[in-house]
Tab-separated table of C-alpha atoms in Angstrom:
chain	number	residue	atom	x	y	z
A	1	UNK	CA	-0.332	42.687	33.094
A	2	UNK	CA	-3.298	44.725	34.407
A	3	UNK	CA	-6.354	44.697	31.850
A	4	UNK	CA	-6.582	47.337	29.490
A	5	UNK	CA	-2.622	48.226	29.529
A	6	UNK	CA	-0.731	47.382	26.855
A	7	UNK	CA	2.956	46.779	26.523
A	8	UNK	CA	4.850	49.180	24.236
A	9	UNK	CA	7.537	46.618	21.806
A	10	UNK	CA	10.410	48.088	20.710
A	11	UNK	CA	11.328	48.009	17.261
A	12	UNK	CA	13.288	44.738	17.410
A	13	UNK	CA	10.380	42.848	18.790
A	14	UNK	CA	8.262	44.255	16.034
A	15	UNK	CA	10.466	43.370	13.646
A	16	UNK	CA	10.830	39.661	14.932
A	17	UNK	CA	7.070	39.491	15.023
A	18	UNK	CA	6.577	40.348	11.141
A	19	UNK	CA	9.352	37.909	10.404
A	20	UNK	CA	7.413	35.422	12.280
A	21	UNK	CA	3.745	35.625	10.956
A	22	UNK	CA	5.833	35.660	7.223
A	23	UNK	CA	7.420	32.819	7.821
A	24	UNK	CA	4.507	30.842	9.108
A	25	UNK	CA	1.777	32.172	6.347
A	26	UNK	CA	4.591	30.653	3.942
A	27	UNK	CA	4.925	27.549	5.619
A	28	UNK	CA	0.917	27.470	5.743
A	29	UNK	CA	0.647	28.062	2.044
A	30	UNK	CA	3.247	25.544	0.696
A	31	UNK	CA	1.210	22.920	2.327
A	32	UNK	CA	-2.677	24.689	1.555
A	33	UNK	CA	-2.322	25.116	-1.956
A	34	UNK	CA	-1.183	21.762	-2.896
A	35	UNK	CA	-3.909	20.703	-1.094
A	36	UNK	CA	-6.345	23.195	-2.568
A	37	UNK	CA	-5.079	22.184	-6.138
A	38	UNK	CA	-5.674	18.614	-5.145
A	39	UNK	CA	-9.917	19.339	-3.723
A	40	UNK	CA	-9.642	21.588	-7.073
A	41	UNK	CA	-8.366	19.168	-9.552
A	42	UNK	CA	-10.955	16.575	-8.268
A	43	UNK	CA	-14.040	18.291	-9.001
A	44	UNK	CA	-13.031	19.677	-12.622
A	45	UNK	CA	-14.237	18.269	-15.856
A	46	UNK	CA	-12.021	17.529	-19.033
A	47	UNK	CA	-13.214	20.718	-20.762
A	48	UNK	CA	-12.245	23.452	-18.108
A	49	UNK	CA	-8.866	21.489	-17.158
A	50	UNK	CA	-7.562	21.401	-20.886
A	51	UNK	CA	-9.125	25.504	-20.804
A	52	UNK	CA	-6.834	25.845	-18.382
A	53	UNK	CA	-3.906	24.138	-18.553
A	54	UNK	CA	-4.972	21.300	-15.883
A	55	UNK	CA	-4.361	23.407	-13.212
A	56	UNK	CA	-6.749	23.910	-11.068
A	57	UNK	CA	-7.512	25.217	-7.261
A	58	UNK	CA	-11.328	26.809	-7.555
A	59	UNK	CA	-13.315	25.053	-10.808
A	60	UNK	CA	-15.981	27.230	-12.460
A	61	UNK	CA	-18.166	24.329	-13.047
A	62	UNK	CA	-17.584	21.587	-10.128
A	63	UNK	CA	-18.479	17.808	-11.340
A	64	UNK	CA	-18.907	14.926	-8.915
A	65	UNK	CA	-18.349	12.519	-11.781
A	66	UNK	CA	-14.746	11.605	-10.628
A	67	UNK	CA	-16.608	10.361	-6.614
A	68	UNK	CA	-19.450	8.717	-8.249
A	69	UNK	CA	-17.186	6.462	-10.200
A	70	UNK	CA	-15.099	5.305	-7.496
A	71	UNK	CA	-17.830	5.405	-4.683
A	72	UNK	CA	-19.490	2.845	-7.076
A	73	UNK	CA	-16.476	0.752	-7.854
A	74	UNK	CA	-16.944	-2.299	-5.484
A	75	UNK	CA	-13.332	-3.242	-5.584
A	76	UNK	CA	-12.779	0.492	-4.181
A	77	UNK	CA	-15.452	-0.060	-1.218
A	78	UNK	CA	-13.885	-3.471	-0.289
A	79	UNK	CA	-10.218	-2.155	-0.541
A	80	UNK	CA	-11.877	0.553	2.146
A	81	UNK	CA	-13.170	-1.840	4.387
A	82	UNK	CA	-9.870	-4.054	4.635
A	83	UNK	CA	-7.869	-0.499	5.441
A	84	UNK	CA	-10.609	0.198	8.321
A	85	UNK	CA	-10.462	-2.822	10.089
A	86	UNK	CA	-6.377	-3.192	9.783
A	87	UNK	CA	-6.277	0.239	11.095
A	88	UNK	CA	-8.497	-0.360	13.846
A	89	UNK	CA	-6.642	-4.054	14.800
A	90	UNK	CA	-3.378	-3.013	14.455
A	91	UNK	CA	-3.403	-0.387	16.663
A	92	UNK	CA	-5.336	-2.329	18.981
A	93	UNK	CA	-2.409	-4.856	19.096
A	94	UNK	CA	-0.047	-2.466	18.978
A	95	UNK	CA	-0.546	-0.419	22.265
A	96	UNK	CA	-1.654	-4.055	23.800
A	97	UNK	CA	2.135	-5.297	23.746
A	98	UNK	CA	4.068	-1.985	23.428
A	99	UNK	CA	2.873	-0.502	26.531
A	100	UNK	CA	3.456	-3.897	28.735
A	101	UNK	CA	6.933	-3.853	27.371
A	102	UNK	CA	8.057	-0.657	28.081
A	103	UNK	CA	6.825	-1.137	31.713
A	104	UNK	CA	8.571	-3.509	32.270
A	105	UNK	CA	12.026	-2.122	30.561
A	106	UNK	CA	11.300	0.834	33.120
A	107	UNK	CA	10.252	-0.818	36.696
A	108	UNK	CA	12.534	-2.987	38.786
A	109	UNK	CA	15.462	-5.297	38.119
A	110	UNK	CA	14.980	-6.934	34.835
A	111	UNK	CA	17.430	-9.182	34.051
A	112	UNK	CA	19.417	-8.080	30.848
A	113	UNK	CA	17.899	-5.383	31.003
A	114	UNK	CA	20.585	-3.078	29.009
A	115	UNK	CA	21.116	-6.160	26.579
A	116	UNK	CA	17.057	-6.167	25.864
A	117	UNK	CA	17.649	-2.399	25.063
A	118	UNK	CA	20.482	-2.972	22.962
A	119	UNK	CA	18.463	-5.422	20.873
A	120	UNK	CA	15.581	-3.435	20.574
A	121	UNK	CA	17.056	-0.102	19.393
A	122	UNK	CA	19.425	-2.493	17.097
A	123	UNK	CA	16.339	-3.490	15.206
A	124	UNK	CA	14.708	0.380	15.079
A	125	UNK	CA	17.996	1.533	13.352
A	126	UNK	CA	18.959	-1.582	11.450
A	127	UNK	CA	16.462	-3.171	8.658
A	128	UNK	CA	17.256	-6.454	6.695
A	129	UNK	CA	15.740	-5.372	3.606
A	130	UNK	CA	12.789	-6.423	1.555
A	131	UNK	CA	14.219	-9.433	0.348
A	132	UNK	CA	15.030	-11.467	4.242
A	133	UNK	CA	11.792	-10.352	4.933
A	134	UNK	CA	10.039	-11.802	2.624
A	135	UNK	CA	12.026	-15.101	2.956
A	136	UNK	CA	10.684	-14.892	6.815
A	137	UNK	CA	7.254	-13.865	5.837
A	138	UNK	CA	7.498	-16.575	3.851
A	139	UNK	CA	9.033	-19.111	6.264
A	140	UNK	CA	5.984	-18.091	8.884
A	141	UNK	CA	3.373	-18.721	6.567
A	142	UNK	CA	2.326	-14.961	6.576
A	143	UNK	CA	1.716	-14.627	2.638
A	144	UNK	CA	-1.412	-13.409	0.524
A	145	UNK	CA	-3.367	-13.363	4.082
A	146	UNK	CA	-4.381	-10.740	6.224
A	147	UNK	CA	-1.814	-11.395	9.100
A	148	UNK	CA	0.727	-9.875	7.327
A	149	UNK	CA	-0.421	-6.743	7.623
A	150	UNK	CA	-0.674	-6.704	11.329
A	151	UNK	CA	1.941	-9.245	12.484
A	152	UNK	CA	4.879	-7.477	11.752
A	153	UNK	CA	3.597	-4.309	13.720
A	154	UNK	CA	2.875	-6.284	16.835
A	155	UNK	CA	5.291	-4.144	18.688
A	156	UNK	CA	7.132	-0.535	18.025
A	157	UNK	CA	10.825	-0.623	19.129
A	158	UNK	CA	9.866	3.784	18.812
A	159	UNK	CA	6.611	3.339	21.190
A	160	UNK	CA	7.976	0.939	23.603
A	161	UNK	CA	11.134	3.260	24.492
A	162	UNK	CA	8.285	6.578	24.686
A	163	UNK	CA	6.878	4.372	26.844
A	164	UNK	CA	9.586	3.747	29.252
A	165	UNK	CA	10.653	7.106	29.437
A	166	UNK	CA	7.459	7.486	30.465
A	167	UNK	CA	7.074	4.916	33.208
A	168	UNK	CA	10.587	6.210	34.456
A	169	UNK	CA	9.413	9.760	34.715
A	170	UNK	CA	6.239	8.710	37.698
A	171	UNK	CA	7.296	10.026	40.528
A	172	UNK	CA	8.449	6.485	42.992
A	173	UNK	CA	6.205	7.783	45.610
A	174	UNK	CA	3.195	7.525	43.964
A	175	UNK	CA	4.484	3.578	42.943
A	176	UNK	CA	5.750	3.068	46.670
A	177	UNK	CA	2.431	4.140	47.995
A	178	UNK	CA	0.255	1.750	45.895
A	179	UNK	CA	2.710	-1.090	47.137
A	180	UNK	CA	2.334	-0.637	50.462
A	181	UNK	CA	-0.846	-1.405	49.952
A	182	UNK	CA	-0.820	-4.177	48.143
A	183	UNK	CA	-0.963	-3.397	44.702
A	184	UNK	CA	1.346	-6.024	42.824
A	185	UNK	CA	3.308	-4.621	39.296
A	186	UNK	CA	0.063	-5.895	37.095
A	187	UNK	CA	-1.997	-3.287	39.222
A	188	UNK	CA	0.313	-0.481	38.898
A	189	UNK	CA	0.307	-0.193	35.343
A	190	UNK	CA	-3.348	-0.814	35.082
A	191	UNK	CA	-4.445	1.677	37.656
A	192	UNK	CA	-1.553	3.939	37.216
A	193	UNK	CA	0.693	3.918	34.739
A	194	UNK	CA	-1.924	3.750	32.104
A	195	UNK	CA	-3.910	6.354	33.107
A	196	UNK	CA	-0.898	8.794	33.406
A	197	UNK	CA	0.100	7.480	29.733
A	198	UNK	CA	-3.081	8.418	27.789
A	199	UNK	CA	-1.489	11.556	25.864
A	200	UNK	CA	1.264	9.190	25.326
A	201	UNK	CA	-1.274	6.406	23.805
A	202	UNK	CA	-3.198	8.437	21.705
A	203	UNK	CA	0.243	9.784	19.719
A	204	UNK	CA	1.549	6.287	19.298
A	205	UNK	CA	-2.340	5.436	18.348
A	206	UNK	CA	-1.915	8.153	15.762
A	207	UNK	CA	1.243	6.981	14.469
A	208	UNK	CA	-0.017	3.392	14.224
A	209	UNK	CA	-3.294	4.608	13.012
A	210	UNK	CA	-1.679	6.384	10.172
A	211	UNK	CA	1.194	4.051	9.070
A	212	UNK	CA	-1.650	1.167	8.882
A	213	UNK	CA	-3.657	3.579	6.704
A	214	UNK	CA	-0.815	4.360	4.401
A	215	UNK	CA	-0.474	0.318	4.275
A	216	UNK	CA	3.014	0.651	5.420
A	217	UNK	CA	4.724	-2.319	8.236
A	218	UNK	CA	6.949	-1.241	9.484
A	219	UNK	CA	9.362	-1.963	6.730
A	220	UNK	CA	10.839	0.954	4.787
A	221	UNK	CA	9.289	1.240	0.978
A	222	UNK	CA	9.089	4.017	-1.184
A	223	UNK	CA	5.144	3.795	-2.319
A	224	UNK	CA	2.435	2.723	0.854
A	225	UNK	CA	1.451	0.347	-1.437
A	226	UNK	CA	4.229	-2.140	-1.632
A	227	UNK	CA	3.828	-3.878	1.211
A	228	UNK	CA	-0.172	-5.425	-0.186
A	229	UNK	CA	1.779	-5.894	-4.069
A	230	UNK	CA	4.702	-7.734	-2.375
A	231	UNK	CA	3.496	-9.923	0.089
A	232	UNK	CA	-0.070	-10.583	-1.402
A	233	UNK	CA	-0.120	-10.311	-4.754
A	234	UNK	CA	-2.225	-13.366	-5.508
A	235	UNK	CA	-4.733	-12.853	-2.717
A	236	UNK	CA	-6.905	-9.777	-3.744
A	237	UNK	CA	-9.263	-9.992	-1.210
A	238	UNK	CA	-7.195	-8.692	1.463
A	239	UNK	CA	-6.011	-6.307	-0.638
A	240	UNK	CA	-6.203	-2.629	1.023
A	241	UNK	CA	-7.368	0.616	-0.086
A	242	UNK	CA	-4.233	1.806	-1.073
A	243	UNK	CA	-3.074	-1.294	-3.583
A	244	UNK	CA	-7.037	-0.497	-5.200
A	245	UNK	CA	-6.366	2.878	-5.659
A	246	UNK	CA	-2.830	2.265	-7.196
A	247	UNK	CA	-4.458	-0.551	-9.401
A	248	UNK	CA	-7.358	1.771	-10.571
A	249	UNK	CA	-5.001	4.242	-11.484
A	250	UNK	CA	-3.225	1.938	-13.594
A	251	UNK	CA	-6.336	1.328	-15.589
A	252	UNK	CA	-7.577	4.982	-15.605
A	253	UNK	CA	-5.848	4.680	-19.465
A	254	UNK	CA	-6.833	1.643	-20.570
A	255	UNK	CA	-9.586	1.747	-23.119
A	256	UNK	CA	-12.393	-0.157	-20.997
A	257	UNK	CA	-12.276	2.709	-18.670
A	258	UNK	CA	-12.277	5.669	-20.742
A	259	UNK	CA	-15.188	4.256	-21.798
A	260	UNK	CA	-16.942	4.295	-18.694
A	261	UNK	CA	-15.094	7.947	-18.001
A	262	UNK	CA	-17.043	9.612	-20.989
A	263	UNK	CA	-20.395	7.956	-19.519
A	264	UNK	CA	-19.904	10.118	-16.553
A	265	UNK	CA	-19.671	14.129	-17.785
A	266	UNK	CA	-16.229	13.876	-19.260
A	267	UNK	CA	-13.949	12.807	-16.275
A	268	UNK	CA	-10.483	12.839	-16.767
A	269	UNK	CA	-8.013	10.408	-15.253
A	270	UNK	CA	-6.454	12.861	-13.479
A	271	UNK	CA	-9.441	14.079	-11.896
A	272	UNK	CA	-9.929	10.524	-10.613
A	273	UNK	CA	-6.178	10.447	-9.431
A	274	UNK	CA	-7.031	13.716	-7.262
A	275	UNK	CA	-10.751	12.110	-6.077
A	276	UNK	CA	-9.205	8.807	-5.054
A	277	UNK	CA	-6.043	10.660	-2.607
A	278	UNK	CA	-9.067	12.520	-1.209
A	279	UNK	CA	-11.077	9.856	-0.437
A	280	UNK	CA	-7.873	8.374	1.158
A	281	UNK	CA	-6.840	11.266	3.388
A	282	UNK	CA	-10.336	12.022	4.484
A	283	UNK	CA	-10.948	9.641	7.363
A	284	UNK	CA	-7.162	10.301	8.966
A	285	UNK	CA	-8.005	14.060	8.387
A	286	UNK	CA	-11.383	13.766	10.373
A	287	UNK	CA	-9.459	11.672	13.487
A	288	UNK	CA	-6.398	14.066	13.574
A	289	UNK	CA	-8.605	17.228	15.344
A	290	UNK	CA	-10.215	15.325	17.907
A	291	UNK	CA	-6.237	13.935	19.021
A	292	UNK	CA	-4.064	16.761	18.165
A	293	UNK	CA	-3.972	18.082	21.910
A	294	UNK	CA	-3.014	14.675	23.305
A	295	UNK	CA	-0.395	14.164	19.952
A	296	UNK	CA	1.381	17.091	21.494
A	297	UNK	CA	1.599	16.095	24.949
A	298	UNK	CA	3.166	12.527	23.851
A	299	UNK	CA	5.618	14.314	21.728
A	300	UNK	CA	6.929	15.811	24.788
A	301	UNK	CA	6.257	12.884	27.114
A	302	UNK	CA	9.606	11.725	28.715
A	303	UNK	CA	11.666	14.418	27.331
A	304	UNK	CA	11.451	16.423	30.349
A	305	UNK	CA	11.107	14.921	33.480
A	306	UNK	CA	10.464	16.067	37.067
């Protein structure tokens, strides 16, 4: 269209417009206002939130009282650092043997190849249950340590098929040109296939990044914190972010800390419920922007191909 000419809608495409920015500025506020209430909550003191009715989305007199006390709670700051560096190693590991596996599902005549498939997608839709897996936790000496966190997300039966899709979806050319001259299968998916895959790796990053964060395994619980009170319950020093935050919040109404709540301008426990799932979100929430474009393009990676 020529600059400076617009295109005259008719009254149908008008109409669908208007139903479209409604539906989307309702779909924006069901998840900003929660959120809003949430940053709100966080900074109000007891006074203003019993003034008014403990909700909360813009306080009249914002208190930090509720981020001092868990900033200094040293339990808090460890639970923090054993998050960060699960996060960071599992999905190191994870992209290390998911992407090697769903080359190989993809390229060349793989023995069993359709029975490897059927095994893996039989253990994405099927789950023993909390109870076998504990037994094999158990029987593999993965209990109250740190491995248990990151051993049982080695590989994603989810990432590994993304990841053959992928592979399958290279045009052969460009793979029969690299082995004519000489490049064996290792060199192909280092110098090729991986490079093509990086929208791909960053979404399955994000998904790894996230369910690590959320201190969830890979095995279906209700709370992200089940998997730390489960399988180390008697080893709180590997105890995640998550479990800390569940455990302080269990105390927020125990006498001992009410006491140190009225040292520190009349902090509620709710307002320490709402600083402490803050404090949580806020490193996934600074990652997400700088990997939203690639989380798009592996959303769509090996859905289409040609």
């Amino acid at each position: 269209v020529p600059k400076g000419i617009k295109i005259k809608m008719s009254r149908e495409e008008i109409a669908y417009q208007i139903f479209i920015a409604v539906v989307v500025g309702l779909l924006v506020l069901c998840c900003l206002i929660p959120f809003l209430y949430v940053v709100g909550m966080s900074f109000t003191s007891e006074g203003e939130m019993i003034q008014r009715n403990f909700f909360v989305i813009i306080p009249q007199k914002p208190i930090l009282a509720a981020y001092e006390y868990l900033l200094k709670n040293k339990d808090f700051f460890f639970g923090m650092g054993i998050t960060i560096v699960r996060t960071a190693m599992g999905v190191c590991t994870a992209l290390i043997l998911t992407v090697p596996v769903g080359y190989i599902l993809a390229i060349g005549d793989l023995p069993f190849k359709n029975g490897i498939m059927v095994f893996f997608i039989t253990t994405m839709v099927l789950s023993g249950g909390i109870i076998p897996t504990y037994i094999l936790y158990r029987d593999l000496h993965l209990l109250n340590s740190f491995w248990v966190y990151i051993v049982p997300s080695l590989a994603n039966t989810y990432g590994i098929l993304v990841c053959k899709l992928f592979v399958e979806g290279i045009p052969m050319d460009i793979m029969e040109s690299a082995q004519l001259d000489g490049a064996n299968e290792r060199q192909k998916m280092i110098h090729i296939a991986i490079p093509l895959l990086k929208p791909t790796l960053c979404a399955l990053g994000l998904f790894a990044a996230v369910a690590h964060w959320n201190s969830w395994n890979g095995v279906r619980h209700w709370n992200a914190w089940m998997d730390a009170m489960i399988y180390n319950s008697r080893n709180s020093a590997v105890w995640p972010a998550q479990f800390v935050i569940r455990n302080l919040l269990q105390k927020s109404n125990n006498a001992d800390i009410m006491k140190n709540i009225n040292t520190y301008a009349k902090m509620t426990s709710e307002s320490m419920k709402m600083a402490s799932v803050i404090l949580a979100v806020l490193p996934i929430l600074c990652v997400y922007p700088f990997l939203q474009k690639y989380f798009v393009k592996g959303m769509y990676t090996g859905s289409v191909k040609g």
